[in-house]
PDB file of C-alpha atoms in Angstrom:
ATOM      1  CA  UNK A   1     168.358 105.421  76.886  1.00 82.00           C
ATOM      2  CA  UNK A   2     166.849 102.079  76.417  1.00 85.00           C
ATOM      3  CA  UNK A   3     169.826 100.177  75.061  1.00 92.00           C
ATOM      4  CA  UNK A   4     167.974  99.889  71.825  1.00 96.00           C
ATOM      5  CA  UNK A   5     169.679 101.388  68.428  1.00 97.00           C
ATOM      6  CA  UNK A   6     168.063 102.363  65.382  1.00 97.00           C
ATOM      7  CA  UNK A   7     169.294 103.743  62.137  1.00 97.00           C
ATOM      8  CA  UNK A   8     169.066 106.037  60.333  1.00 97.00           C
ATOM      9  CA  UNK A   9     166.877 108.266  62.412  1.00 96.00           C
ATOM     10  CA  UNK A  10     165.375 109.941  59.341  1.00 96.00           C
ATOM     11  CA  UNK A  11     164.921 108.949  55.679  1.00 97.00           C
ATOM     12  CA  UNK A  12     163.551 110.324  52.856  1.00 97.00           C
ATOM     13  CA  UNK A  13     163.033 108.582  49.435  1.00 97.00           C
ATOM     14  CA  UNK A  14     160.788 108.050  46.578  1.00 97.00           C
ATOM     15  CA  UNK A  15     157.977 106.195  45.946  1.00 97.00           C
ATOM     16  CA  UNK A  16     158.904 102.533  44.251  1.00 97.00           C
ATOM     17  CA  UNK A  17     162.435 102.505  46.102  1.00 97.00           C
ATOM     18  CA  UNK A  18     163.449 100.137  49.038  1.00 97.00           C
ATOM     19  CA  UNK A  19     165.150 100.904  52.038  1.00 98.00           C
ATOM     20  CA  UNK A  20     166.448  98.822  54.968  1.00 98.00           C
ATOM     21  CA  UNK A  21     166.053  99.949  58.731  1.00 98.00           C
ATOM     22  CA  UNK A  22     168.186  98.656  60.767  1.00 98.00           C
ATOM     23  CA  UNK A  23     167.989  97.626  64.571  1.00 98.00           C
ATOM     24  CA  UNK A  24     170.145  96.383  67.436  1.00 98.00           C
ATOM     25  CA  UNK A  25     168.636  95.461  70.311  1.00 97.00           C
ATOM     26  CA  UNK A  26     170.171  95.813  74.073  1.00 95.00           C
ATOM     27  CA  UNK A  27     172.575  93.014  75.271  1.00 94.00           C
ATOM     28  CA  UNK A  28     171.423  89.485  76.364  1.00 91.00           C
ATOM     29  CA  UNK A  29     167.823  90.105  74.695  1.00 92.00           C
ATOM     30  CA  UNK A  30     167.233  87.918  72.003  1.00 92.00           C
ATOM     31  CA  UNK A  31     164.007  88.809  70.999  1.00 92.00           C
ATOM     32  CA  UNK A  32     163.347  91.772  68.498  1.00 94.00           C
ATOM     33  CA  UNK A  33     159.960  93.241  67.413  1.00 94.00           C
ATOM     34  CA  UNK A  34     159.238  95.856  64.798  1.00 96.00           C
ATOM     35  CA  UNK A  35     156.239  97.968  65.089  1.00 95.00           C
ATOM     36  CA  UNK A  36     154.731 100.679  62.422  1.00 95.00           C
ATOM     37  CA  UNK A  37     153.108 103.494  63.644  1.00 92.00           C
ATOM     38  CA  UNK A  38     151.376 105.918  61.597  1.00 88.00           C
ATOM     39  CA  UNK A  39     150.159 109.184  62.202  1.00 76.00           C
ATOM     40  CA  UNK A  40     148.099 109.877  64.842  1.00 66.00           C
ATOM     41  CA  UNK A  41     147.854 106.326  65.117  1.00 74.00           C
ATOM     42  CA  UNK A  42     148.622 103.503  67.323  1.00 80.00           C
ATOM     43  CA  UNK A  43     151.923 101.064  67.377  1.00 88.00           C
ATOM     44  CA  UNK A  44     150.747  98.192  64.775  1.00 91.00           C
ATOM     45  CA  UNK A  45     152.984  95.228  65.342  1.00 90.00           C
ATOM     46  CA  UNK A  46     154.679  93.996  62.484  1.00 94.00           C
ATOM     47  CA  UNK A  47     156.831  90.645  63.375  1.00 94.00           C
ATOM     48  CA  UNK A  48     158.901  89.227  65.679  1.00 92.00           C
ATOM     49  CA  UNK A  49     161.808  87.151  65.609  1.00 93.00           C
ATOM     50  CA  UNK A  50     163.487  85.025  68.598  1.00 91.00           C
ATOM     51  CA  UNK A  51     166.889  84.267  68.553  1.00 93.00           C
ATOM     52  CA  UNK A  52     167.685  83.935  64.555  1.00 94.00           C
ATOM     53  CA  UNK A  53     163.716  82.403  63.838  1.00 93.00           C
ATOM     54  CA  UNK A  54     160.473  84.606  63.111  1.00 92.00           C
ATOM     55  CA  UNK A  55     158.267  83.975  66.211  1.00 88.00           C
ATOM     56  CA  UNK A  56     154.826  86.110  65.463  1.00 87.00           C
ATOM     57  CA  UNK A  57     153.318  88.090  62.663  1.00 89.00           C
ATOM     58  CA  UNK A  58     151.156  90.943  62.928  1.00 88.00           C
ATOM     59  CA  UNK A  59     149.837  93.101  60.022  1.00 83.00           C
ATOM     60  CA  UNK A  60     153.097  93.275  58.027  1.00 92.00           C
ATOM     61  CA  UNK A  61     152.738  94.044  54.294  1.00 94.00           C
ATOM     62  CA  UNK A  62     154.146  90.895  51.907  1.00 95.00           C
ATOM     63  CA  UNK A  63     156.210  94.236  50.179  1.00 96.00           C
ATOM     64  CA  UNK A  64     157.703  93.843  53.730  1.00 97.00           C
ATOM     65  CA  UNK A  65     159.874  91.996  55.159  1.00 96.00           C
ATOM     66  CA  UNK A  66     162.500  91.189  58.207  1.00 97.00           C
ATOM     67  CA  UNK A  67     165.515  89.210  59.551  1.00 97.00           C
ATOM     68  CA  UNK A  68     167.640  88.682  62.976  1.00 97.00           C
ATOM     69  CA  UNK A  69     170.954  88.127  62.286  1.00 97.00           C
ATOM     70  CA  UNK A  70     173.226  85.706  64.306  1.00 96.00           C
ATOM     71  CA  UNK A  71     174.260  88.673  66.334  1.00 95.00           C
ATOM     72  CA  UNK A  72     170.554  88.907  66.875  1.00 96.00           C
ATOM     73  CA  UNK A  73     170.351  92.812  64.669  1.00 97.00           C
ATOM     74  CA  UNK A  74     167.663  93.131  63.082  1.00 98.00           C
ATOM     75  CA  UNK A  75     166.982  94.572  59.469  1.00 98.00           C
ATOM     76  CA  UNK A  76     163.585  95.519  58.150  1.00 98.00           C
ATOM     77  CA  UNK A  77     163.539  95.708  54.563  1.00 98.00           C
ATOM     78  CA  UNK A  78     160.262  97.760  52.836  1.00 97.00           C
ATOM     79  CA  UNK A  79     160.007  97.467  48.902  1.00 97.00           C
ATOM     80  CA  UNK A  80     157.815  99.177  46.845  1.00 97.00           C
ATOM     81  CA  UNK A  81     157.078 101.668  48.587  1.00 97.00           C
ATOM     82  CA  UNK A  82     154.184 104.247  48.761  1.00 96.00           C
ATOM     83  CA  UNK A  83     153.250 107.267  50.241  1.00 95.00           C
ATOM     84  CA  UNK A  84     150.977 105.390  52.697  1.00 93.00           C
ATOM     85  CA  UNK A  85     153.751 103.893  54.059  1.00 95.00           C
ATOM     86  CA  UNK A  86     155.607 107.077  55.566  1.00 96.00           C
ATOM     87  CA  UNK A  87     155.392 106.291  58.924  1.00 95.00           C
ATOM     88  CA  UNK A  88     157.536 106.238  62.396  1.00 95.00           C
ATOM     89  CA  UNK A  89     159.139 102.635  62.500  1.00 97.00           C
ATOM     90  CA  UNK A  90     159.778 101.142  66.104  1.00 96.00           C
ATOM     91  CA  UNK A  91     161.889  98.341  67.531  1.00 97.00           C
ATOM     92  CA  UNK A  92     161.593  96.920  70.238  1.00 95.00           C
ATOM     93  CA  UNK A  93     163.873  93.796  71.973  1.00 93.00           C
ATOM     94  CA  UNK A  94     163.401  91.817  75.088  1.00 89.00           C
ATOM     95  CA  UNK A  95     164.845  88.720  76.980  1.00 84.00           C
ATOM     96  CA  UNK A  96     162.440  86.429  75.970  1.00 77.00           C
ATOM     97  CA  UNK A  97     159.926  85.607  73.112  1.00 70.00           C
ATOM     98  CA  UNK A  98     156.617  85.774  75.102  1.00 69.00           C
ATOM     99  CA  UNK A  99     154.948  88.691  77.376  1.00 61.00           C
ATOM    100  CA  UNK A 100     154.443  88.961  80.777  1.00 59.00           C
ATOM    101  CA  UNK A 101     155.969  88.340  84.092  1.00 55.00           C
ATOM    102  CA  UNK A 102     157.808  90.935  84.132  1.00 53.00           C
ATOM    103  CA  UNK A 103     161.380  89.707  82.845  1.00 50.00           C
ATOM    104  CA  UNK A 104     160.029  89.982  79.003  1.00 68.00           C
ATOM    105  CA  UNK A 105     158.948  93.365  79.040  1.00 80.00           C
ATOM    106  CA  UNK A 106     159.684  95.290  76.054  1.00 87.00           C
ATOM    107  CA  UNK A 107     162.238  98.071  75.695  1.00 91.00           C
ATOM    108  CA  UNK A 108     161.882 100.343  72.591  1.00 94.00           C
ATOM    109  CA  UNK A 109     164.632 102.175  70.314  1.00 96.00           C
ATOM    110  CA  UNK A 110     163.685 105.564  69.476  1.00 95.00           C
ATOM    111  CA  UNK A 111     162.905 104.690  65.851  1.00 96.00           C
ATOM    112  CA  UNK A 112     163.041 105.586  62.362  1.00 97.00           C
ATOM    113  CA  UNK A 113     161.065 108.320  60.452  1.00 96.00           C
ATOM    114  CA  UNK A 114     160.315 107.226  56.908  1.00 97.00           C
ATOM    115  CA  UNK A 115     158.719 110.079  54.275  1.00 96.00           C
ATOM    116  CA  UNK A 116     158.186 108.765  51.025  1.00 97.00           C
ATOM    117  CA  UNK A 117     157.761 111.854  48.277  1.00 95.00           C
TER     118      UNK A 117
ATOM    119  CA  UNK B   1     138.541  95.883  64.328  1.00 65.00           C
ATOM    120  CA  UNK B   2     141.050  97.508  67.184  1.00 79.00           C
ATOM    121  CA  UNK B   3     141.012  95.315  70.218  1.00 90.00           C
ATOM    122  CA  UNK B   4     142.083  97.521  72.457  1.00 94.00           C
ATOM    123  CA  UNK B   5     140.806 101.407  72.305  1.00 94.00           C
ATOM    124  CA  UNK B   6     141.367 104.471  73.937  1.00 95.00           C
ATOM    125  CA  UNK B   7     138.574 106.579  73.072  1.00 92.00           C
ATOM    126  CA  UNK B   8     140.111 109.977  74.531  1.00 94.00           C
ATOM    127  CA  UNK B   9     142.997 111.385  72.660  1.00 93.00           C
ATOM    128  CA  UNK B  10     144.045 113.878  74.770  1.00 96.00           C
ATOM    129  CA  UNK B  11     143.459 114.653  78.680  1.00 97.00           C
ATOM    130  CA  UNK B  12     144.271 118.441  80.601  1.00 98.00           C
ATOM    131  CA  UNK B  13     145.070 117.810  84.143  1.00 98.00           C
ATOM    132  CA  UNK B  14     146.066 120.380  87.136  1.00 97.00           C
ATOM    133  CA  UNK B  15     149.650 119.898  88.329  1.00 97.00           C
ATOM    134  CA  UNK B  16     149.142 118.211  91.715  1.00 97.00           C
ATOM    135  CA  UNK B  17     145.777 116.794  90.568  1.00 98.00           C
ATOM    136  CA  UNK B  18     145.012 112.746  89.693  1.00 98.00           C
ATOM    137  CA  UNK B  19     145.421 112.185  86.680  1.00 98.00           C
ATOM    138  CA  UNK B  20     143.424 109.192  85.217  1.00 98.00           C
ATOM    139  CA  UNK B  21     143.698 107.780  81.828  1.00 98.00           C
ATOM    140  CA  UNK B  22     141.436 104.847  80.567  1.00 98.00           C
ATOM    141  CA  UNK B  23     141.293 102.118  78.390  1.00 97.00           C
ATOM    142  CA  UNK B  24     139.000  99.307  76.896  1.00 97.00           C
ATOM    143  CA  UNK B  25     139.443  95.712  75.244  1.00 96.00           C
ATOM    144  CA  UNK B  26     137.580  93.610  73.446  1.00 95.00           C
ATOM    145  CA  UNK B  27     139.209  90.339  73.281  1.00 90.00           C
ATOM    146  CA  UNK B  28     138.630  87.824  76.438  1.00 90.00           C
ATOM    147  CA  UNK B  29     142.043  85.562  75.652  1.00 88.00           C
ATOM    148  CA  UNK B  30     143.954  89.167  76.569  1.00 90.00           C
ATOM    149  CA  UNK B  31     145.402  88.449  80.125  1.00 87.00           C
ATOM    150  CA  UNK B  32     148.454  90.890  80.966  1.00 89.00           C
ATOM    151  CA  UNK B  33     148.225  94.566  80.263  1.00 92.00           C
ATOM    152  CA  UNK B  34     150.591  96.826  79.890  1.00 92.00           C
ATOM    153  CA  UNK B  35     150.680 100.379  79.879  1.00 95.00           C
ATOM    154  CA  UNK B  36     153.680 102.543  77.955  1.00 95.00           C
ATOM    155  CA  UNK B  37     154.599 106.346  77.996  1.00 96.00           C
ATOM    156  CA  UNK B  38     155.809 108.532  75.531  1.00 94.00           C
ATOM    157  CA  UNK B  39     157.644 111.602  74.475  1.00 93.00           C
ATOM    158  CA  UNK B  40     158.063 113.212  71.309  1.00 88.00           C
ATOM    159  CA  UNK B  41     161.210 112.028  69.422  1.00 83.00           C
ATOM    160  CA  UNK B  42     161.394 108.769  71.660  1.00 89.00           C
ATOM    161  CA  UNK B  43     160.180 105.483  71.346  1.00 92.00           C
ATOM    162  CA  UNK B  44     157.893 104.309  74.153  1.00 93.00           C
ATOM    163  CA  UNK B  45     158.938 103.396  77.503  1.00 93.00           C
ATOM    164  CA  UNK B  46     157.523 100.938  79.652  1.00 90.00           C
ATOM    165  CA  UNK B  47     155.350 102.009  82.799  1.00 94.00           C
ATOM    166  CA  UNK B  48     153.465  99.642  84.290  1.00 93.00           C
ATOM    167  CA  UNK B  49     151.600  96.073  83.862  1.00 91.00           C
ATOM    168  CA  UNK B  50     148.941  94.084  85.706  1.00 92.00           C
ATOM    169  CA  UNK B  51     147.883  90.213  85.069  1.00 90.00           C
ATOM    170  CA  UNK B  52     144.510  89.325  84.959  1.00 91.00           C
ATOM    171  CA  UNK B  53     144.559  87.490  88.268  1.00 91.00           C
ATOM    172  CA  UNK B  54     145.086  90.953  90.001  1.00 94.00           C
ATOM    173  CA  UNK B  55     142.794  94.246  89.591  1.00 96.00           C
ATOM    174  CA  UNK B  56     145.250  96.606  91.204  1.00 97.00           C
ATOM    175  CA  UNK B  57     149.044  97.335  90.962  1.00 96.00           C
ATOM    176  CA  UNK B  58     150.632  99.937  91.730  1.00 97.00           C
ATOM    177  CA  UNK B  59     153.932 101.534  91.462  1.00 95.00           C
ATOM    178  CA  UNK B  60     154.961 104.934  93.410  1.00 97.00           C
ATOM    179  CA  UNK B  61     152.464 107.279  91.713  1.00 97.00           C
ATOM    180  CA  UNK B  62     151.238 105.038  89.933  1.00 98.00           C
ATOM    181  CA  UNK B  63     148.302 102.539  90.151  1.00 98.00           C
ATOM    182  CA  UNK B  64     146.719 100.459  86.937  1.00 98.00           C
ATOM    183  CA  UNK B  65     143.214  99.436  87.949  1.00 98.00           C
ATOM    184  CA  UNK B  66     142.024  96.664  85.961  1.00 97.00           C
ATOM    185  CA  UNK B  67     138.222  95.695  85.719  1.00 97.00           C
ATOM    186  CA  UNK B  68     137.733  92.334  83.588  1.00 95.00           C
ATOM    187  CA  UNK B  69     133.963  92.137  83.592  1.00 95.00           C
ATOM    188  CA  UNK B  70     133.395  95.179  82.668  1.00 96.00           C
ATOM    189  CA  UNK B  71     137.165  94.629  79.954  1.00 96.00           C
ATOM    190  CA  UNK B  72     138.487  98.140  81.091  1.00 97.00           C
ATOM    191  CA  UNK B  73     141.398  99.420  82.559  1.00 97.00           C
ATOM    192  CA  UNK B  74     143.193 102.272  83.685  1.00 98.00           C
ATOM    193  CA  UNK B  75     145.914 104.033  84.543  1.00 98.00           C
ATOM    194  CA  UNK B  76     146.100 106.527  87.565  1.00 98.00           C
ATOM    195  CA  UNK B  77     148.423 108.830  88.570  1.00 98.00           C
ATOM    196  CA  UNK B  78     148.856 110.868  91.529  1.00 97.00           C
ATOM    197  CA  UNK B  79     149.606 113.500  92.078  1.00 98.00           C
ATOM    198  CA  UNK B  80     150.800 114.687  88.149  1.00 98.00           C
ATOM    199  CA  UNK B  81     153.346 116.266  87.877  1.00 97.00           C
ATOM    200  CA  UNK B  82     154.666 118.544  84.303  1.00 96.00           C
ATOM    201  CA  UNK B  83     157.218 115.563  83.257  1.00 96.00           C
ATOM    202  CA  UNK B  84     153.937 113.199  83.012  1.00 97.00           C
ATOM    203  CA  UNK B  85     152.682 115.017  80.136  1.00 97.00           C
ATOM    204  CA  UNK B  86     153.636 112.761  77.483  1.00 97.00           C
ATOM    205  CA  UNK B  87     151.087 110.066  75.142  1.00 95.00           C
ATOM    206  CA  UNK B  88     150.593 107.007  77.111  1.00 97.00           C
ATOM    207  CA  UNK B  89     149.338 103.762  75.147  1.00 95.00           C
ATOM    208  CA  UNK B  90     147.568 101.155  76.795  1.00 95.00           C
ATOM    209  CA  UNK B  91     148.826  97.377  75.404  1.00 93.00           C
ATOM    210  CA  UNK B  92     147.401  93.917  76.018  1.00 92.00           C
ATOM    211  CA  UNK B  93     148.543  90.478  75.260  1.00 87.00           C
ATOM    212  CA  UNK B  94     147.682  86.649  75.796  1.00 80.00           C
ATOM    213  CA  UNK B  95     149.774  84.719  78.390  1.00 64.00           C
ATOM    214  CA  UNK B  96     151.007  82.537  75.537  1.00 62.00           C
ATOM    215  CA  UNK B  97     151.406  85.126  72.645  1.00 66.00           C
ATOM    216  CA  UNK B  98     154.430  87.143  72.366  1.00 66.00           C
ATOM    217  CA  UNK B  99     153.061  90.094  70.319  1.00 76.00           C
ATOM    218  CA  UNK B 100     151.255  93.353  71.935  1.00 84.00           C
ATOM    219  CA  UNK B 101     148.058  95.168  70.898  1.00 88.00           C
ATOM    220  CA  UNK B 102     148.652  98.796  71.349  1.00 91.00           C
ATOM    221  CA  UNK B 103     145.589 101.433  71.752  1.00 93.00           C
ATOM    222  CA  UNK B 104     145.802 104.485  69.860  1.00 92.00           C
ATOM    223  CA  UNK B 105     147.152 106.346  72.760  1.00 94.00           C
ATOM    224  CA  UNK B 106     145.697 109.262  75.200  1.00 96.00           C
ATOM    225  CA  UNK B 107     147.960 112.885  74.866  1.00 96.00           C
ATOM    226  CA  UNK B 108     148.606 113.643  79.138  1.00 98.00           C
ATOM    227  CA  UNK B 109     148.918 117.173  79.374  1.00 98.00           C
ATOM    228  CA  UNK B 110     149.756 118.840  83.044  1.00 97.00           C
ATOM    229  CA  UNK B 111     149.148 122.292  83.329  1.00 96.00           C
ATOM    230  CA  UNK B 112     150.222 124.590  86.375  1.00 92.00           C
TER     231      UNK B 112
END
């Protein structure tokens, strides 16, 4: 266990709906990350946010989008949505808002699966 | 354009046997790498990671081997044993970015 909550663990909804995942990371980290990954692909990195502020962007769709809360939660919101976008949806929270060294490694929730019909 | 690339998706290995898993990059600025293992139904968990001022680490059975020139890496494990058959992604980053490149990942299999 990783400290790291998602929910739901599954949903299932309709193309053109929106849905909101939700994510707490463990205690004391204050960053949060949400990554995408698709079948038989790789983790794409979507965004980050540090403490309440976005700190990166990756690839994320503008039908997408994402907020940290003051009680640093996180809540990724996907509108619109298509079939292409059925995916597994990771977060992932550390200490701090930068890689390396160790102390900012990256601890992921088990994540959400999405199937849009 | 995928910066970083593992270009075998899955890998059989003997129980008992080494186990090694590799990894390229494209991108110079990456300078920690980071490798991550996974089972079905679960997110990815964190293995190993190596700076670029270092070309070895290792970690109990593990060792991450990490060539710049040449912008490969990989991951070795001895001896593998059945709970190491899992995916494992390789990841990179820049010292100052905070986001992570995943590769596609590599499917470990250990077989008696």
């Amino acid at each position: 266990d990783s400290g790291v909550t998602q929910t739901p663990k599954h949903l299932i909804t309709a193309t053109g709906q929106r849905v909101t995942l939700r994510c707490s990371p463990r205690s004391g980290d204050l960053s949060v990350y949400w990554y995408q990954q698709s079948l038989d692909q790789g983790l794409q990195f979507l965004i980050q946010y540090y403490n309440g502020e976005e700190r990166a962007k990756g690839n994320i769709l503008e039908r997408f989008s994402a907020q940290q809360f003051p009680d640093l939660h996180s809540e990724l919101n996907l509108s619109s949505l298509e079939l292409g976008d059925s995916a597994l949806y990771f977060c992932a929270s550390s200490v701090g808002g930068r890689v390396g060294f160790g102390y900012n490694e990256q601890f992921f929730g088990p994540g959400t699966r999405l199937t849009v019909l | 354009d995928q910066q970083v690339k593992q270009n075998s998706p899955s890998l059989s290995v003997q129980e008992g046997r080494i186990s090694i898993l590799n990894c390229d990059y494209t991108n110079s600025m990456f300078d920690y790498f980071l490798w991550y293992k996974k089972y079905p139904a679960e997110g990815p968990t964190f293995l190993i990671s190596i700076s670029s001022i270092k070309d070895k680490n290792e970690d109990g059975r593990f060792t991450v081997f990490l060539n710049k020139s040449a912008k490969h890496l990989s991951l070795h494990i001895v001896p593998s044993q059945p709970g190491d058959s899992a995916v494992y992604f390789c990841a990179a980053s820049g010292s100052s970015a905070s986001k992570i490149i995943f590769g596609s990942g590599t499917r470990l299999s250990i077989r008696p």
